[in-house]
């Protein structure tokens, strides 16, 4: 029990007041350890794949509204589609769960030459943050961005294999 400005307050009441105040003022979805972040509301992914034995040069851009643009520079192909809701929502969850590596050393291709390796570049813009992730065939398996890169690679492959004039959008098939 203590007094402040003439009021007597018990420790139980003080603890209750402080806890209530903290709960009311705490930001929701703060992304701290053990707290699940909600899906990013506005995001953009720019993904490119290059190299390999066939010398591919392909890119994919996906926005939060589901707009997808896939390009193959070697074959001069360009496809624009609208993603289905399930795929768009899956990407939104992966973007929200992607670790923020901005300011730290992102995954980089190994210094040792690998002429037949596939190079991946992923630029993530979400929630006011931007980051670039560089990977290759050797560094992809251990990357925390691996699942997102695999999903984008699948979308890119499916989009570029659709016949011209196809209707509907690519659906992520497992």
CSV table of C-alpha atoms in Angstrom, one decimal:
chain,number,residue,atom,x,y,z
A,1,UNK,CA,0.0,0.0,0.0
A,2,UNK,CA,1.3,3.4,-0.9
A,3,UNK,CA,-0.1,6.9,-1.2
A,4,UNK,CA,0.2,9.3,-4.2
A,5,UNK,CA,-1.4,12.7,-4.2
A,6,UNK,CA,-3.5,11.7,-1.2
A,7,UNK,CA,-4.9,8.5,-2.8
A,8,UNK,CA,-4.1,5.1,-1.3
A,9,UNK,CA,-3.4,2.4,-3.9
A,10,UNK,CA,-2.8,-1.3,-3.2
A,11,UNK,CA,-0.1,-3.1,-5.3
A,12,UNK,CA,-2.8,-5.4,-6.8
A,13,UNK,CA,-4.8,-2.4,-8.1
A,14,UNK,CA,-1.6,-0.8,-9.4
A,15,UNK,CA,-0.5,-4.0,-11.2
A,16,UNK,CA,-4.0,-4.3,-12.8
A,17,UNK,CA,-3.9,-0.7,-13.9
A,18,UNK,CA,-0.4,-1.0,-15.5
A,19,UNK,CA,-1.3,-4.3,-17.2
A,20,UNK,CA,-4.5,-2.8,-18.6
A,21,UNK,CA,-2.7,0.3,-19.8
A,22,UNK,CA,0.0,-1.8,-21.5
A,23,UNK,CA,-2.6,-4.0,-23.3
A,24,UNK,CA,-4.4,-0.9,-24.5
A,25,UNK,CA,-1.3,0.9,-25.7
A,26,UNK,CA,0.6,-2.1,-27.2
A,27,UNK,CA,0.6,-2.0,-31.0
A,28,UNK,CA,-1.1,-5.0,-32.5
A,29,UNK,CA,0.9,-7.3,-34.8
A,30,UNK,CA,4.2,-5.8,-33.6
A,31,UNK,CA,6.1,-8.7,-35.1
A,32,UNK,CA,8.1,-9.4,-32.0
A,33,UNK,CA,9.4,-12.8,-31.1
A,34,UNK,CA,6.6,-15.2,-30.8
A,35,UNK,CA,4.0,-12.9,-32.2
A,36,UNK,CA,2.6,-13.7,-35.6
A,37,UNK,CA,2.5,-10.8,-38.0
A,38,UNK,CA,-0.5,-10.2,-40.1
A,39,UNK,CA,-0.3,-10.3,-43.9
A,40,UNK,CA,1.3,-7.3,-45.5
A,41,UNK,CA,-1.4,-5.1,-46.9
A,42,UNK,CA,0.7,-3.6,-49.7
A,43,UNK,CA,3.6,-5.5,-51.2
A,44,UNK,CA,5.4,-6.0,-54.5
A,45,UNK,CA,7.8,-8.8,-55.5
A,46,UNK,CA,10.3,-8.5,-58.3
A,47,UNK,CA,11.9,-11.9,-59.0
A,48,UNK,CA,14.5,-12.8,-61.6
A,49,UNK,CA,16.1,-16.1,-62.6
A,50,UNK,CA,19.2,-16.3,-64.7
A,51,UNK,CA,21.9,-18.7,-65.7
A,52,UNK,CA,22.0,-22.4,-65.9
A,53,UNK,CA,23.0,-24.5,-68.8
A,54,UNK,CA,20.3,-23.0,-71.0
A,55,UNK,CA,21.3,-19.4,-70.2
A,56,UNK,CA,17.8,-18.4,-69.1
A,57,UNK,CA,16.9,-14.8,-68.3
A,58,UNK,CA,13.4,-14.7,-66.9
A,59,UNK,CA,11.6,-12.3,-64.5
A,60,UNK,CA,8.3,-12.2,-62.6
A,61,UNK,CA,6.6,-9.2,-60.9
A,62,UNK,CA,3.7,-9.8,-58.6
A,63,UNK,CA,1.7,-7.1,-56.7
A,64,UNK,CA,-0.6,-7.4,-53.7
A,65,UNK,CA,-3.6,-6.9,-55.9
A,66,UNK,CA,-2.8,-10.1,-57.7
A,67,UNK,CA,-1.4,-8.6,-60.9
A,68,UNK,CA,1.4,-10.9,-62.3
A,69,UNK,CA,3.8,-10.1,-65.1
A,70,UNK,CA,6.1,-12.9,-66.4
A,71,UNK,CA,8.8,-12.4,-69.0
A,72,UNK,CA,11.4,-14.5,-70.7
A,73,UNK,CA,13.9,-12.2,-72.3
A,74,UNK,CA,15.6,-15.0,-74.4
A,75,UNK,CA,12.4,-16.1,-76.0
A,76,UNK,CA,10.8,-12.6,-76.1
A,77,UNK,CA,7.7,-13.8,-74.2
A,78,UNK,CA,5.6,-11.6,-71.9
A,79,UNK,CA,2.4,-12.7,-70.1
A,80,UNK,CA,0.2,-10.6,-67.8
A,81,UNK,CA,-2.3,-12.4,-65.6
A,82,UNK,CA,-4.4,-11.9,-62.5
A,83,UNK,CA,-3.7,-14.4,-59.7
A,84,UNK,CA,-6.5,-16.4,-58.1
A,85,UNK,CA,-7.3,-15.4,-54.5
A,86,UNK,CA,-5.8,-18.5,-52.9
A,87,UNK,CA,-2.4,-18.0,-54.6
A,88,UNK,CA,-2.4,-14.2,-53.8
A,89,UNK,CA,-3.2,-14.9,-50.2
A,90,UNK,CA,-0.5,-17.5,-50.0
A,91,UNK,CA,2.1,-15.1,-51.4
A,92,UNK,CA,0.8,-12.4,-48.9
A,93,UNK,CA,1.4,-14.8,-46.0
A,94,UNK,CA,4.9,-15.6,-47.3
A,95,UNK,CA,5.8,-11.9,-47.7
A,96,UNK,CA,4.6,-11.2,-44.2
A,97,UNK,CA,6.6,-14.1,-42.8
A,98,UNK,CA,9.8,-13.3,-44.8
A,99,UNK,CA,12.6,-12.3,-42.5
A,100,UNK,CA,13.7,-8.7,-42.9
A,101,UNK,CA,17.3,-9.0,-43.9
A,102,UNK,CA,17.6,-5.3,-44.9
A,103,UNK,CA,20.7,-3.9,-43.2
A,104,UNK,CA,22.3,-7.3,-42.8
A,105,UNK,CA,24.2,-9.4,-45.3
A,106,UNK,CA,21.6,-11.0,-47.5
A,107,UNK,CA,22.1,-14.5,-48.9
A,108,UNK,CA,24.6,-14.0,-51.6
A,109,UNK,CA,25.8,-16.4,-54.2
A,110,UNK,CA,29.0,-18.1,-53.2
A,111,UNK,CA,32.3,-16.5,-54.4
A,112,UNK,CA,33.4,-19.8,-56.0
A,113,UNK,CA,32.5,-19.8,-59.7
A,114,UNK,CA,29.6,-22.0,-60.7
A,115,UNK,CA,29.0,-21.5,-64.4
A,116,UNK,CA,25.9,-23.8,-64.5
A,117,UNK,CA,24.2,-22.5,-61.3
A,118,UNK,CA,20.9,-20.7,-61.5
A,119,UNK,CA,21.0,-17.2,-59.9
A,120,UNK,CA,17.9,-15.9,-58.1
A,121,UNK,CA,17.3,-12.2,-57.3
A,122,UNK,CA,14.3,-11.4,-55.1
A,123,UNK,CA,13.3,-7.8,-54.3
A,124,UNK,CA,10.6,-7.5,-51.6
A,125,UNK,CA,8.8,-4.2,-51.0
A,126,UNK,CA,6.3,-4.5,-48.2
A,127,UNK,CA,5.2,-2.4,-45.2
A,128,UNK,CA,7.5,0.4,-46.1
A,129,UNK,CA,10.6,-1.8,-46.2
A,130,UNK,CA,12.7,-2.9,-49.2
A,131,UNK,CA,15.2,-5.7,-49.3
A,132,UNK,CA,17.1,-7.6,-52.0
A,133,UNK,CA,17.9,-11.2,-51.6
A,134,UNK,CA,20.5,-12.9,-53.9
A,135,UNK,CA,20.7,-16.6,-54.0
A,136,UNK,CA,22.0,-19.4,-56.3
A,137,UNK,CA,21.4,-23.1,-56.7
A,138,UNK,CA,23.8,-23.8,-53.8
A,139,UNK,CA,22.6,-21.2,-51.3
A,140,UNK,CA,18.8,-21.6,-51.9
A,141,UNK,CA,18.3,-24.7,-49.7
A,142,UNK,CA,19.5,-23.0,-46.5
A,143,UNK,CA,17.9,-19.7,-47.2
A,144,UNK,CA,15.0,-18.4,-45.0
A,145,UNK,CA,13.5,-17.1,-48.2
A,146,UNK,CA,13.6,-20.5,-49.9
A,147,UNK,CA,9.9,-21.3,-49.8
A,148,UNK,CA,9.0,-17.9,-51.3
A,149,UNK,CA,11.6,-18.4,-54.0
A,150,UNK,CA,10.3,-21.9,-54.8
A,151,UNK,CA,6.7,-20.6,-55.0
A,152,UNK,CA,7.8,-17.7,-57.3
A,153,UNK,CA,9.8,-20.1,-59.5
A,154,UNK,CA,6.8,-22.4,-59.9
A,155,UNK,CA,4.5,-19.4,-60.8
A,156,UNK,CA,7.1,-18.2,-63.3
A,157,UNK,CA,7.4,-21.6,-64.9
A,158,UNK,CA,3.6,-22.1,-65.1
A,159,UNK,CA,3.0,-18.5,-66.4
A,160,UNK,CA,5.6,-18.9,-69.2
A,161,UNK,CA,4.3,-22.3,-70.3
A,162,UNK,CA,0.7,-21.1,-70.8
A,163,UNK,CA,-0.3,-20.8,-74.4
A,164,UNK,CA,-0.8,-17.2,-75.7
A,165,UNK,CA,-4.3,-16.0,-75.2
A,166,UNK,CA,-5.0,-18.3,-72.3
A,167,UNK,CA,-7.7,-17.0,-70.0
A,168,UNK,CA,-7.7,-17.0,-66.3
A,169,UNK,CA,-4.6,-16.8,-64.1
A,170,UNK,CA,-2.0,-19.2,-63.1
A,171,UNK,CA,-3.0,-21.4,-60.1
A,172,UNK,CA,-0.2,-22.6,-57.9
A,173,UNK,CA,-0.2,-26.4,-58.3
A,174,UNK,CA,1.8,-28.5,-55.9
